[in-house]
Short mmCIF file of C-alpha atoms in Angstrom, two decimals:
data_model
loop_
_atom_site.label_atom_id
_atom_site.label_comp_id
_atom_site.label_asym_id
_atom_site.label_seq_id
_atom_site.Cartn_x
_atom_site.Cartn_y
_atom_site.Cartn_z
CA MET A 1 -25.05 14.38 68.58
CA THR A 2 -22.17 11.89 68.71
CA THR A 3 -20.15 11.15 71.84
CA ARG A 4 -17.19 12.97 70.33
CA SER A 5 -19.40 15.97 69.51
CA ARG A 6 -20.74 16.04 73.05
CA ARG A 7 -17.22 16.05 74.45
CA ALA A 8 -16.18 18.89 72.13
CA PHE A 9 -19.28 20.89 73.09
CA ALA A 10 -18.70 20.27 76.80
CA PHE A 11 -15.05 21.30 76.48
CA GLY A 12 -15.97 24.47 74.60
CA ALA A 13 -18.67 25.38 77.10
CA THR A 14 -16.30 24.80 80.00
CA ALA A 15 -13.64 26.98 78.37
CA LEU A 16 -16.21 29.70 77.78
CA VAL A 17 -17.35 29.63 81.41
CA LEU A 18 -13.77 29.65 82.71
CA GLY A 19 -12.83 32.50 80.37
CA ALA A 20 -15.79 34.58 81.49
CA THR A 21 -15.01 33.82 85.13
CA VAL A 22 -11.35 34.84 84.89
CA ALA A 23 -12.22 37.99 82.93
CA GLY A 24 -14.73 38.94 85.61
CA LEU A 25 -12.12 38.71 88.35
CA GLY A 26 -9.85 41.44 86.99
CA PRO A 27 -10.46 45.17 86.65
CA SER A 28 -11.86 46.43 83.38
CA ALA A 29 -9.92 48.87 81.23
CA GLY A 30 -11.03 51.86 83.29
CA SER A 31 -11.45 52.50 86.96
CA ALA A 32 -11.46 55.68 88.94
CA SER A 33 -10.19 57.75 91.81
CA SER A 34 -11.05 60.37 94.42
CA HIS A 35 -13.33 59.28 97.23
CA ARG A 36 -15.52 56.76 95.40
CA GLU A 37 -16.54 59.25 92.72
CA ALA A 38 -16.58 56.82 89.81
CA PRO A 39 -18.56 53.60 89.45
CA LEU A 40 -15.83 50.95 89.22
CA ILE A 41 -13.41 52.15 91.88
CA ALA A 42 -16.17 52.29 94.49
CA SER A 43 -15.75 48.53 94.91
CA ASP A 44 -11.94 48.69 95.18
CA PRO A 45 -11.08 51.12 98.00
CA ALA A 46 -7.48 49.91 98.40
CA ALA A 47 -6.77 51.25 94.89
CA ASP A 48 -8.91 54.38 95.21
CA ASN A 49 -6.73 57.48 95.10
CA THR A 50 -8.47 60.28 96.99
CA ASP A 51 -6.23 63.38 96.76
CA VAL A 52 -2.88 64.71 95.57
CA TYR A 53 -0.95 67.59 97.14
CA ALA A 54 2.19 69.27 95.76
CA PHE A 55 3.91 72.22 97.44
CA VAL A 56 7.29 73.74 98.11
CA SER A 57 8.40 72.45 101.51
CA PRO A 58 7.92 75.34 103.95
CA ASP A 59 10.60 74.13 106.37
CA ARG A 60 13.18 72.89 103.84
CA PRO A 61 14.28 75.30 101.09
CA GLY A 62 14.95 73.74 97.70
CA TYR A 63 12.75 70.70 98.32
CA VAL A 64 9.27 69.88 97.05
CA THR A 65 6.76 67.65 98.85
CA PHE A 66 4.25 65.34 97.16
CA ILE A 67 1.46 63.68 99.16
CA ALA A 68 -0.99 61.19 97.69
CA ASN A 69 -3.78 59.49 99.65
CA TRP A 70 -5.69 56.26 99.16
CA ILE A 71 -8.59 54.32 100.75
CA PRO A 72 -11.39 56.80 101.42
CA PHE A 73 -13.65 56.92 104.47
CA GLU A 74 -11.54 54.81 106.82
CA GLU A 75 -13.64 54.54 109.98
CA PRO A 76 -11.10 54.44 112.83
CA ASN A 77 -12.72 51.40 114.49
CA GLY A 78 -13.01 49.37 111.27
CA GLY A 79 -11.37 46.18 112.57
CA PRO A 80 -10.31 43.45 112.64
CA ASN A 81 -8.40 43.91 109.36
CA PHE A 82 -8.28 47.71 109.36
CA TYR A 83 -6.65 49.35 106.33
CA PRO A 84 -3.51 47.87 104.73
CA PHE A 85 -2.16 48.94 101.34
CA ALA A 86 -2.81 46.34 98.65
CA THR A 87 0.04 43.92 97.96
CA ASP A 88 -1.13 43.38 94.38
CA ALA A 89 -1.10 47.06 93.37
CA ALA A 90 1.51 49.65 92.43
CA TYR A 91 1.01 53.16 93.84
CA ASN A 92 2.57 55.90 91.71
CA ILE A 93 3.33 59.62 91.84
CA LYS A 94 4.25 61.02 88.41
CA VAL A 95 5.82 64.33 87.36
CA ASP A 96 5.85 66.00 83.92
CA SER A 97 8.42 68.78 83.53
CA ASP A 98 8.37 69.45 79.75
CA GLY A 99 4.62 69.75 79.13
CA ASP A 100 4.10 66.73 76.87
CA ALA A 101 1.74 65.20 79.48
CA LYS A 102 3.98 62.14 79.91
CA PRO A 103 5.90 61.40 83.11
CA ASP A 104 9.52 62.55 83.26
CA ALA A 105 9.81 61.23 86.82
CA THR A 106 7.89 58.32 88.36
CA PHE A 107 7.99 57.24 92.00
CA ARG A 108 6.49 53.76 92.52
CA TRP A 109 5.59 52.07 95.82
CA THR A 110 4.77 48.37 96.27
CA PHE A 111 3.85 46.76 99.58
CA LYS A 112 4.41 43.48 101.40
CA ASN A 113 2.59 41.95 104.40
CA ASP A 114 4.08 40.34 107.49
CA ASP A 115 1.06 38.64 109.10
CA ARG A 116 1.89 36.70 112.26
CA ARG A 117 -1.66 35.96 113.43
CA GLY A 118 -2.25 32.65 111.68
CA ASN A 119 -4.93 30.62 113.43
CA ASP A 120 -3.98 31.92 116.87
CA THR A 121 -5.97 35.16 117.09
CA PHE A 122 -8.22 37.65 115.34
CA LEU A 123 -6.41 40.61 116.91
CA TYR A 124 -4.30 43.13 114.99
CA ASN A 125 -2.04 43.25 118.07
CA ASN A 126 -2.13 41.19 121.26
CA GLY A 127 -0.79 43.84 123.64
CA PRO A 128 0.40 47.44 123.78
CA VAL A 129 2.66 48.35 120.85
CA THR A 130 5.50 50.78 121.47
CA SER A 131 7.60 50.34 118.32
CA PHE A 132 7.38 48.94 114.81
CA ASP A 133 9.42 45.89 115.92
CA ASP A 134 7.27 45.24 118.99
CA PRO A 135 6.33 41.51 119.06
CA ASN A 136 2.81 42.53 120.12
CA LEU A 137 2.25 44.00 116.65
CA LEU A 138 0.97 40.94 114.78
CA PHE A 139 0.27 42.57 111.41
CA ARG A 140 2.71 44.94 109.75
CA GLN A 141 3.60 46.14 106.28
CA THR A 142 6.79 47.22 104.53
CA TYR A 143 7.30 48.83 101.14
CA THR A 144 9.75 49.08 98.28
CA LEU A 145 10.22 52.44 96.55
CA GLU A 146 11.47 52.55 92.97
CA SER A 147 12.07 55.63 90.84
CA LYS A 148 12.44 56.24 87.12
CA PHE A 149 13.68 59.40 85.37
CA GLY A 150 13.34 60.18 81.67
CA ASP A 151 13.96 57.18 79.45
CA GLY A 152 15.89 55.33 82.16
CA SER A 153 14.77 52.17 83.92
CA PHE A 154 13.36 51.84 87.42
CA LYS A 155 15.91 51.87 90.22
CA THR A 156 15.21 50.57 93.72
CA ARG A 157 15.68 53.32 96.30
CA VAL A 158 14.70 51.44 99.46
CA LYS A 159 13.35 48.02 100.40
CA ASN A 160 11.51 46.82 103.51
CA ALA A 161 10.83 50.34 104.75
CA PRO A 162 8.23 50.40 107.57
CA VAL A 163 4.62 51.43 107.08
CA ALA A 164 2.92 53.17 110.01
CA PRO A 165 0.13 50.74 111.04
CA SER A 166 -3.53 51.58 111.40
CA TRP A 167 -4.20 53.19 114.78
CA THR A 168 -6.50 50.72 116.53
CA GLY A 169 -6.78 52.80 119.70
CA ALA A 170 -4.93 54.28 122.65
CA ALA A 171 -4.80 51.01 124.59
CA SER A 172 -3.04 49.29 121.70
CA PHE A 173 -0.80 52.23 120.73
CA PRO A 174 -0.24 54.41 123.81
CA ASN A 175 2.19 56.63 121.86
CA TYR A 176 1.27 56.32 118.21
CA LYS A 177 3.52 59.22 117.24
CA THR A 178 6.50 56.98 118.01
CA LEU A 179 5.48 54.71 115.15
CA ARG A 180 4.79 57.71 112.92
CA ASP A 181 8.36 58.86 113.57
CA GLN A 182 9.76 55.39 112.83
CA ALA A 183 7.87 55.33 109.54
CA THR A 184 9.31 58.73 108.54
CA ILE A 185 12.73 58.03 107.04
CA GLN A 186 15.42 59.89 105.13
CA LEU A 187 17.48 58.30 102.36
CA PRO A 188 21.07 59.11 101.43
CA GLY A 189 20.90 62.12 99.16
CA GLY A 190 18.15 63.81 101.12
CA TRP A 191 14.85 62.19 100.09
CA LYS A 192 12.32 61.92 102.92
CA LEU A 193 9.62 59.24 102.85
CA PHE A 194 6.49 58.31 104.75
CA ALA A 195 3.76 55.72 104.24
CA GLY A 196 0.97 54.98 106.68
CA GLN A 197 -2.36 56.02 108.07
CA ALA A 198 -3.28 59.68 108.63
CA ASP A 199 -6.28 61.91 109.18
CA ASP A 200 -7.95 62.65 105.85
CA PRO A 201 -6.67 66.18 105.13
CA PHE A 202 -9.42 67.13 102.67
CA PHE A 203 -12.15 69.26 104.24
CA LEU A 204 -15.48 70.02 102.57
CA ASP A 205 -19.22 69.62 102.77
CA LEU A 206 -20.19 66.92 100.29
CA ARG A 207 -23.87 67.76 100.29
CA ALA A 208 -23.29 69.50 96.96
CA PHE A 209 -24.78 66.33 95.48
CA ASP A 210 -28.10 67.18 97.12
CA LEU A 211 -28.89 69.65 94.33
CA LEU A 212 -25.91 71.83 95.22
CA TYR A 213 -26.36 72.27 98.96
CA GLY A 214 -30.13 72.01 99.25
CA THR A 215 -31.01 74.64 96.59
CA ASP A 216 -30.71 77.41 99.22
CA LEU A 217 -27.18 76.84 100.66
CA SER A 218 -28.78 75.38 103.79
CA GLY A 219 -26.81 72.17 103.30
CA THR A 220 -23.42 73.66 104.17
CA GLY A 221 -21.12 73.90 107.18
CA GLN A 222 -20.63 70.19 107.85
CA ASP A 223 -17.21 68.64 107.21
CA THR A 224 -18.19 65.35 105.62
CA LEU A 225 -14.70 63.89 106.11
CA ALA A 226 -14.23 64.90 109.74
CA GLY A 227 -13.10 61.93 111.79
CA PHE A 228 -12.20 59.72 108.82
CA ASN A 229 -8.69 58.52 107.97
CA VAL A 230 -6.81 57.69 104.77
CA ASN A 231 -3.59 55.90 103.86
CA SER A 232 -0.96 58.47 102.92
CA ILE A 233 2.22 58.26 100.87
CA ALA A 234 4.53 61.28 101.10
CA ILE A 235 7.87 62.00 99.49
CA GLN A 236 10.14 65.04 99.64
CA VAL A 237 12.80 65.48 96.95
CA PRO A 238 15.10 68.31 95.81
CA PHE A 239 13.92 70.57 93.00
CA GLU A 240 16.60 69.37 90.61
CA ASP A 241 15.25 65.79 90.70
CA VAL A 242 11.96 66.84 89.08
CA ALA A 243 12.71 70.12 87.21
CA LEU A 244 13.37 70.00 83.46
CA LYS A 245 17.11 69.42 82.88
CA GLY A 246 17.55 69.62 86.65
CA ASP A 247 17.37 73.42 86.51
CA ALA A 248 14.52 74.79 88.63
CA LYS A 249 15.54 78.40 87.96
CA ARG A 250 15.15 78.16 84.18
CA ASN A 251 12.38 75.57 84.32
CA PRO A 252 10.45 75.92 87.59
CA VAL A 253 7.03 74.50 86.53
CA ILE A 254 6.12 70.83 86.96
CA GLY A 255 2.89 68.88 86.57
CA VAL A 256 1.92 66.19 89.10
CA TRP A 257 -0.60 63.35 89.24
CA SER A 258 -0.90 59.95 90.88
CA THR A 259 -2.13 56.56 89.69
CA THR A 260 -2.76 53.04 90.90
CA ASP A 261 -1.98 49.96 88.82
CA ARG A 262 -3.61 46.55 89.29
CA ASN A 263 -2.99 43.15 87.74
CA ARG A 264 -5.00 42.85 84.54
CA VAL A 265 -6.41 39.57 85.90
CA ARG A 266 -7.03 39.15 89.62
CA ILE A 267 -7.83 35.94 91.50
CA THR A 268 -10.24 37.11 94.18
CA ASN A 269 -9.80 34.17 96.57
CA ASP A 270 -5.99 34.47 96.66
CA SER A 271 -5.04 34.98 100.31
CA THR A 272 -1.57 36.31 99.42
CA PRO A 273 -2.01 38.32 96.20
CA THR A 274 1.08 39.70 94.50
CA LEU A 275 1.70 42.21 91.73
CA GLY A 276 2.55 40.82 88.30
CA ASP A 277 4.02 42.43 85.18
CA ASP A 278 0.75 42.58 83.20
CA ARG A 279 -0.96 45.62 84.75
CA VAL A 280 -3.62 48.19 83.98
CA GLN A 281 -4.19 51.65 85.45
CA VAL A 282 -7.29 51.70 87.64
CA SER A 283 -7.01 55.08 89.37
CA ARG A 284 -5.78 58.55 88.51
CA LEU A 285 -5.88 61.93 90.22
CA GLY A 286 -4.41 65.38 89.59
CA ASN A 287 -6.53 68.42 90.39
CA PRO A 288 -9.16 67.91 93.09
CA LEU A 289 -12.83 67.47 92.19
CA VAL A 290 -12.25 67.15 88.42
CA ASN A 291 -13.58 63.63 88.07
CA GLU A 292 -16.28 64.33 90.64
CA LEU A 293 -17.69 67.63 89.37
CA VAL A 294 -16.40 67.98 85.79
CA ALA A 295 -16.42 64.55 84.14
CA PRO A 296 -19.92 63.14 83.49
CA ALA A 297 -20.84 59.73 84.85
CA GLY A 298 -20.25 58.01 81.53
CA LEU A 299 -16.66 59.24 81.26
CA LYS A 300 -15.49 58.78 84.85
CA ASP A 301 -14.15 55.25 84.47
CA ALA A 302 -12.51 56.03 81.12
CA PHE A 303 -10.87 59.17 82.52
CA ASN A 304 -9.12 57.14 85.19
CA SER A 305 -7.86 54.46 82.81
CA ILE A 306 -5.80 56.84 80.64
CA GLY A 307 -2.78 59.08 81.03
CA PRO A 308 -3.00 62.89 80.80
CA ASP A 309 -1.53 62.76 77.28
CA LYS A 310 -4.84 61.29 76.06
CA ASP A 311 -7.09 63.99 77.60
CA ALA A 312 -7.04 66.44 74.70
CA GLY A 313 -8.11 63.67 72.33
CA ILE A 314 -11.46 63.20 74.10
CA PRO A 315 -13.70 66.06 72.90
CA ALA A 316 -16.53 65.06 75.23
CA LEU A 317 -14.20 65.60 78.20
CA VAL A 318 -12.72 68.88 76.93
CA ASN A 319 -16.25 70.18 76.33
CA ARG A 320 -17.03 69.64 80.00
CA VAL A 321 -14.28 72.14 80.80
CA THR A 322 -15.15 74.72 78.14
CA ASP A 323 -18.89 74.46 78.95
CA PRO A 324 -19.07 73.22 82.58
CA GLU A 325 -22.27 71.66 83.85
CA LEU A 326 -21.62 73.08 87.33
CA ALA A 327 -21.84 76.70 86.11
CA ARG A 328 -25.18 76.00 84.45
CA LEU A 329 -26.52 74.29 87.58
CA ILE A 330 -25.52 77.26 89.74
CA GLU A 331 -27.24 79.60 87.32
CA GLN A 332 -30.38 77.46 87.31
CA ILE A 333 -30.58 77.08 91.09
CA TYR A 334 -29.08 80.32 92.43
CA LYS A 335 -29.63 82.68 89.46
CA ILE A 336 -25.91 83.56 89.33
CA PRO A 337 -25.25 84.09 85.60
CA ALA A 338 -22.91 81.54 84.06
CA PRO A 339 -19.95 83.16 82.26
CA ALA A 340 -19.99 83.04 78.49
CA THR A 341 -18.57 79.97 76.81
CA PRO A 342 -16.12 78.67 75.78
CA ARG A 343 -14.56 78.86 79.25
CA ASN A 344 -10.93 79.37 78.30
CA ASP A 345 -10.21 80.53 81.84
CA LEU A 346 -11.00 77.02 83.08
CA VAL A 347 -8.92 75.57 80.26
CA GLU A 348 -5.96 77.50 81.69
CA ILE A 349 -6.65 76.39 85.25
CA TYR A 350 -7.18 72.70 84.49
CA LEU A 351 -5.58 71.87 81.11
CA THR A 352 -2.68 74.20 80.26
CA GLY A 353 -1.68 75.99 83.41
CA ILE A 354 -1.87 79.77 83.73
CA THR A 355 0.23 81.48 81.06
CA THR A 356 0.10 84.33 78.58
CA LYS A 357 1.70 82.04 75.98
CA ALA A 358 -1.52 80.12 75.31
CA GLY A 359 -3.60 83.22 74.48
CA GLY A 360 -6.07 82.69 77.32
CA PRO A 361 -7.97 85.34 79.26
CA ILE A 362 -5.87 85.19 82.47
CA LYS A 363 -3.04 87.63 81.85
CA ALA A 364 -0.33 86.10 84.03
CA ASP A 365 2.55 83.64 83.75
CA LEU A 366 2.24 81.37 86.76
CA ASN A 367 2.20 77.60 86.44
CA SER A 368 2.27 76.34 82.85
CA GLN A 369 5.19 74.29 81.57
CA LEU A 370 5.11 76.66 78.58
CA ASN A 371 6.77 79.14 80.94
CA ASN A 372 9.82 76.86 81.26
CA LYS A 373 12.64 78.25 79.14
CA ASP A 374 13.76 74.88 77.77
CA VAL A 375 10.29 73.57 76.80
CA ASN A 376 9.58 72.85 73.15
CA PRO A 377 6.13 74.45 72.64
CA LYS A 378 5.45 72.14 69.68
CA ARG A 379 5.45 69.17 72.06
CA PHE A 380 3.20 70.83 74.65
CA ARG A 381 -0.15 69.07 75.11
CA PRO A 382 -3.14 70.36 77.13
CA SER A 383 -3.87 67.86 79.89
CA GLU A 384 -5.36 67.57 83.35
CA MET A 385 -2.73 67.58 86.09
CA LEU A 386 -1.83 69.56 89.22
CA ARG A 387 0.75 72.18 88.15
CA LEU A 388 3.24 73.82 90.50
CA ASN A 389 5.74 76.65 90.05
CA LEU A 390 8.68 75.78 92.29
CA GLY A 391 9.99 79.34 92.08
CA VAL A 392 7.11 81.03 93.92
CA PRO A 393 8.30 81.89 97.45
CA VAL A 394 6.65 80.20 100.42
CA SER A 395 3.87 82.39 101.81
CA ALA A 396 4.50 83.76 105.30
CA THR A 397 0.72 83.92 105.88
CA PRO A 398 -1.01 81.34 103.64
CA LYS A 399 -4.52 82.25 102.51
CA ARG A 400 -7.08 79.49 102.12
CA LEU A 401 -8.34 80.85 98.77
CA GLY A 402 -4.85 80.76 97.28
CA VAL A 403 -4.31 82.57 93.99
CA LEU A 404 -7.85 84.03 94.00
CA ASP A 405 -6.95 85.90 97.20
CA GLY A 406 -3.52 87.02 96.00
CA ASP A 407 -1.56 84.14 97.55
CA LEU A 408 0.32 82.86 94.48
CA GLN A 409 1.67 79.86 96.34
CA GLY A 410 -1.81 78.39 96.78
CA PHE A 411 -4.17 76.35 94.62
CA PRO A 412 -4.37 76.15 91.63
CA ASN A 413 -0.60 76.71 91.77
CA GLY A 414 0.05 73.32 93.31
CA ARG A 415 -2.01 72.39 96.33
CA ARG A 416 -1.18 72.86 100.00
CA LEU A 417 -2.95 70.96 102.77
CA THR A 418 -4.65 74.16 103.94
CA ASP A 419 -5.99 75.29 100.55
CA ASP A 420 -9.80 75.43 100.47
CA THR A 421 -10.14 73.84 97.06
CA VAL A 422 -13.94 73.59 97.16
CA ASP A 423 -14.47 77.31 97.67
CA ILE A 424 -11.71 78.12 95.16
CA SER A 425 -13.27 75.83 92.56
CA LEU A 426 -16.77 77.26 93.07
CA GLN A 427 -15.45 80.79 92.62
CA ALA A 428 -13.48 79.79 89.53
CA VAL A 429 -16.52 78.13 87.94
CA VAL A 430 -18.65 81.28 88.35
CA GLY A 431 -15.92 83.44 86.76
CA ALA A 432 -13.78 84.88 89.57
CA ALA A 433 -10.58 84.09 87.66
CA GLN A 434 -11.85 86.11 84.69
CA SER A 435 -12.96 89.17 86.61
CA GLY A 436 -10.32 89.11 89.32
CA LYS A 437 -13.10 89.54 91.90
CA LEU A 438 -14.82 87.05 94.20
CA VAL A 439 -18.52 86.47 93.55
CA ASP A 440 -20.22 87.74 96.71
CA ALA A 441 -23.25 85.47 96.39
CA LEU A 442 -20.96 82.44 96.92
CA ALA A 443 -18.51 84.11 99.29
CA GLY A 444 -19.40 81.64 102.05
CA GLY A 445 -18.76 78.62 99.84
CA ASP A 446 -19.49 75.36 101.64
CA LYS A 447 -18.72 77.02 105.02
CA VAL A 448 -16.03 74.46 105.81
CA ASP A 449 -12.87 76.56 105.83
CA MET A 450 -10.30 74.35 107.53
CA ASN A 451 -9.55 70.77 108.49
CA ASP A 452 -10.83 69.26 111.72
CA GLN A 453 -7.27 68.35 112.78
CA ARG A 454 -4.15 70.51 112.86
CA PHE A 455 -1.45 69.73 110.35
CA GLY A 456 2.19 69.28 111.27
CA GLY A 457 4.88 71.86 110.63
CA GLN A 458 7.38 69.24 109.48
CA PHE A 459 7.39 66.36 107.01
CA PRO A 460 5.08 64.46 106.44
CA TYR A 461 2.80 67.35 107.55
CA VAL A 462 -0.44 65.29 107.58
CA ALA A 463 -2.19 64.98 110.96
CA LEU A 464 -2.13 61.80 113.02
CA PRO A 465 -5.04 59.41 112.43
CA ASN A 466 -8.34 59.79 114.23
CA VAL A 467 -9.17 57.18 116.88
CA ALA A 468 -12.78 57.94 117.88
CA ALA A 469 -15.76 56.50 116.04
CA VAL A 470 -17.12 58.78 113.34
CA ASN A 471 -20.71 58.12 114.44
CA THR A 472 -20.12 59.93 117.74
CA GLY A 473 -20.82 63.10 115.77
CA ALA A 474 -17.42 64.64 116.50
CA SER A 475 -13.89 63.96 115.38
CA ALA A 476 -11.40 62.39 117.73
CA PRO A 477 -9.16 64.61 119.85
CA ALA A 478 -6.03 63.17 118.25
CA PRO A 479 -2.76 64.75 119.40
CA ALA A 480 -1.03 67.10 116.99
CA ALA A 481 1.35 65.47 114.50
CA SER A 482 3.95 68.06 115.48
CA ALA A 483 4.09 71.73 116.34
CA SER A 484 2.26 73.48 113.54
CA PRO A 485 0.59 76.81 112.88
CA ALA A 486 -2.09 75.75 110.41
CA ALA A 487 -5.17 73.63 110.09
CA ALA A 488 -5.90 71.98 106.75
CA PRO A 489 -8.13 70.78 103.83
CA ALA A 490 -9.79 67.64 102.39
CA THR A 491 -11.68 66.08 99.32
CA SER A 492 -14.13 63.25 98.87
CA ALA A 493 -17.31 62.19 97.18
CA PRO A 494 -19.35 59.08 97.89
CA SER A 495 -21.18 57.18 95.19
CA LEU A 496 -23.27 54.03 95.11
CA VAL A 497 -21.65 50.62 94.70
CA PRO A 498 -22.41 49.45 91.13
CA VAL A 499 -25.11 46.81 90.65
CA ALA A 500 -22.50 44.50 89.13
CA ALA A 501 -20.45 44.75 92.31
CA MET A 502 -23.50 43.91 94.42
CA GLN A 503 -24.25 40.97 92.16
CA ASN A 504 -20.68 39.76 92.56
CA THR A 505 -21.01 40.11 96.32
CA ALA A 506 -24.23 38.11 96.26
CA ARG A 507 -22.54 35.47 94.10
CA ASP A 508 -19.55 35.24 96.44
CA THR A 509 -21.86 35.00 99.45
CA ALA A 510 -23.80 32.21 97.77
CA LEU A 511 -20.56 30.35 97.07
CA VAL A 512 -19.46 30.70 100.70
CA VAL A 513 -22.86 29.48 101.93
CA ALA A 514 -22.81 26.59 99.45
CA ALA A 515 -19.31 25.64 100.55
CA SER A 516 -20.35 25.83 104.18
CA VAL A 517 -23.46 23.71 103.60
CA GLY A 518 -21.42 21.22 101.59
CA GLY A 519 -18.81 21.02 104.34
CA ALA A 520 -21.50 20.50 106.96
CA ALA A 521 -23.04 17.73 104.86
CA VAL A 522 -19.70 15.95 104.53
CA LEU A 523 -19.09 16.27 108.27
CA MET A 524 -22.56 14.86 109.03
CA LEU A 525 -21.94 11.95 106.64
CA VAL A 526 -18.65 11.15 108.38
CA VAL A 527 -20.36 11.20 111.79
CA VAL A 528 -23.19 8.93 110.58
CA LEU A 529 -20.75 6.43 109.02
CA ALA A 530 -18.69 6.33 112.22
CA TRP A 531 -21.84 5.71 114.28
CA LEU A 532 -22.93 2.88 111.93
CA ARG A 533 -19.46 1.27 112.16
CA ARG A 534 -19.55 1.37 115.96
CA ARG A 535 -23.03 -0.12 115.95
CA ALA A 536 -21.92 -2.87 113.57
CA ARG A 537 -18.97 -3.76 115.83
CA ARG A 538 -21.25 -4.01 118.86
CA SER A 539 -23.59 -6.28 116.92
#
């Protein structure tokens, strides 16, 4: 091989290594959402969307509230960095009003850090914090909210709005609710906004993964998420901002989902990462538990990389709805007969909304965009999203089983914080929506019927964060967010960190160790040279 050939080979090899390294730093085409339920997102908690809620605001007529949560399983004492939103991600809530499974309204949040610690301290705060502007608060975040409607462009609604910080404890934040109130703002025109830490509102027993609650329902009654926190984003807007043609009376049904976008290529050692224009979707969530209990392992990452408009084009995913694995498992373990397939009742619940216009078995017009008077049915596309009828009156006495128990304002018509989505989903899978009767053998569900913390009666409704360690075996006695009549729900599902992620961690650790050893060697060499110089001078 000639010298020139060697140089060309070395250059090509270097380019190949660099290309592979850069590609490995960014997210792949698909990631996932909902409490670590898919392989790729398990290693990216800051982008992991855990739950979406959509409901008519009970204390503000004519307004709808959307809540989306990120970062699952936040242990309250997880310092010193605690749980900031990512500065190199876009957090989105999307609304489809005409049934084509594409967003007609998008609300987009991006975040910025103000870190004043430098090399002075490891502390999140160096004294009691009584307000967002308190100089003792050394790490804080702000956000920018942009919105886009129809074919228009994004418009900035607010910049540098405060994020409620992680609650590091009562000594640091003697009155945390003060900061919660400062992070709850109202914009001209009526929008209300909140971003910050909160108690995880999803309640359930996640031991379903132990062969569906131990094969004898003995593995029930334990709220897996009790004591854990999440990062919440909440927004309250008037009906006309999200209804088709701004007319919620003619067109009351909307579809809602949330997503997270990341840079296509990420530099992992960047201490101040920012969001670029070349992005990919790495997280998506509409209905609870769909990606956890419906999508098979091989489709989970792909599901979260696409928009709802692509769902109907993936037969393997649609087949999991029309012939659900969960129903067959329940039949195998508990001898409760699985309803006959294809399960068009589940297609209505998860893919079209409940309507008589799709020819399904549920004879009601509740929450499909096909019920909107101005929808073009030729453009309607079955897709997975959380659908809400804005015209259903607020329930005076909400029932945790929602529509299945005659409360038409509950899940699957939107999702309130107090809806017991696990028990509702189990009943739906074994055919309760077809028969109109609850299946007695599963009447107890997972035996977790309400949240461990009380919800607030006013926006943003989510409970204040927990402050006690989860491993104490009990949730923290956090004060109520505000006067409120109801306790609430939660969702989550842990999965193992992928081998590739562990390999990357091992690689990064090796690099850190190598750098440390190299630094120590250089330091030792400097010391030895200095000693030799001094000795030479003395001689």
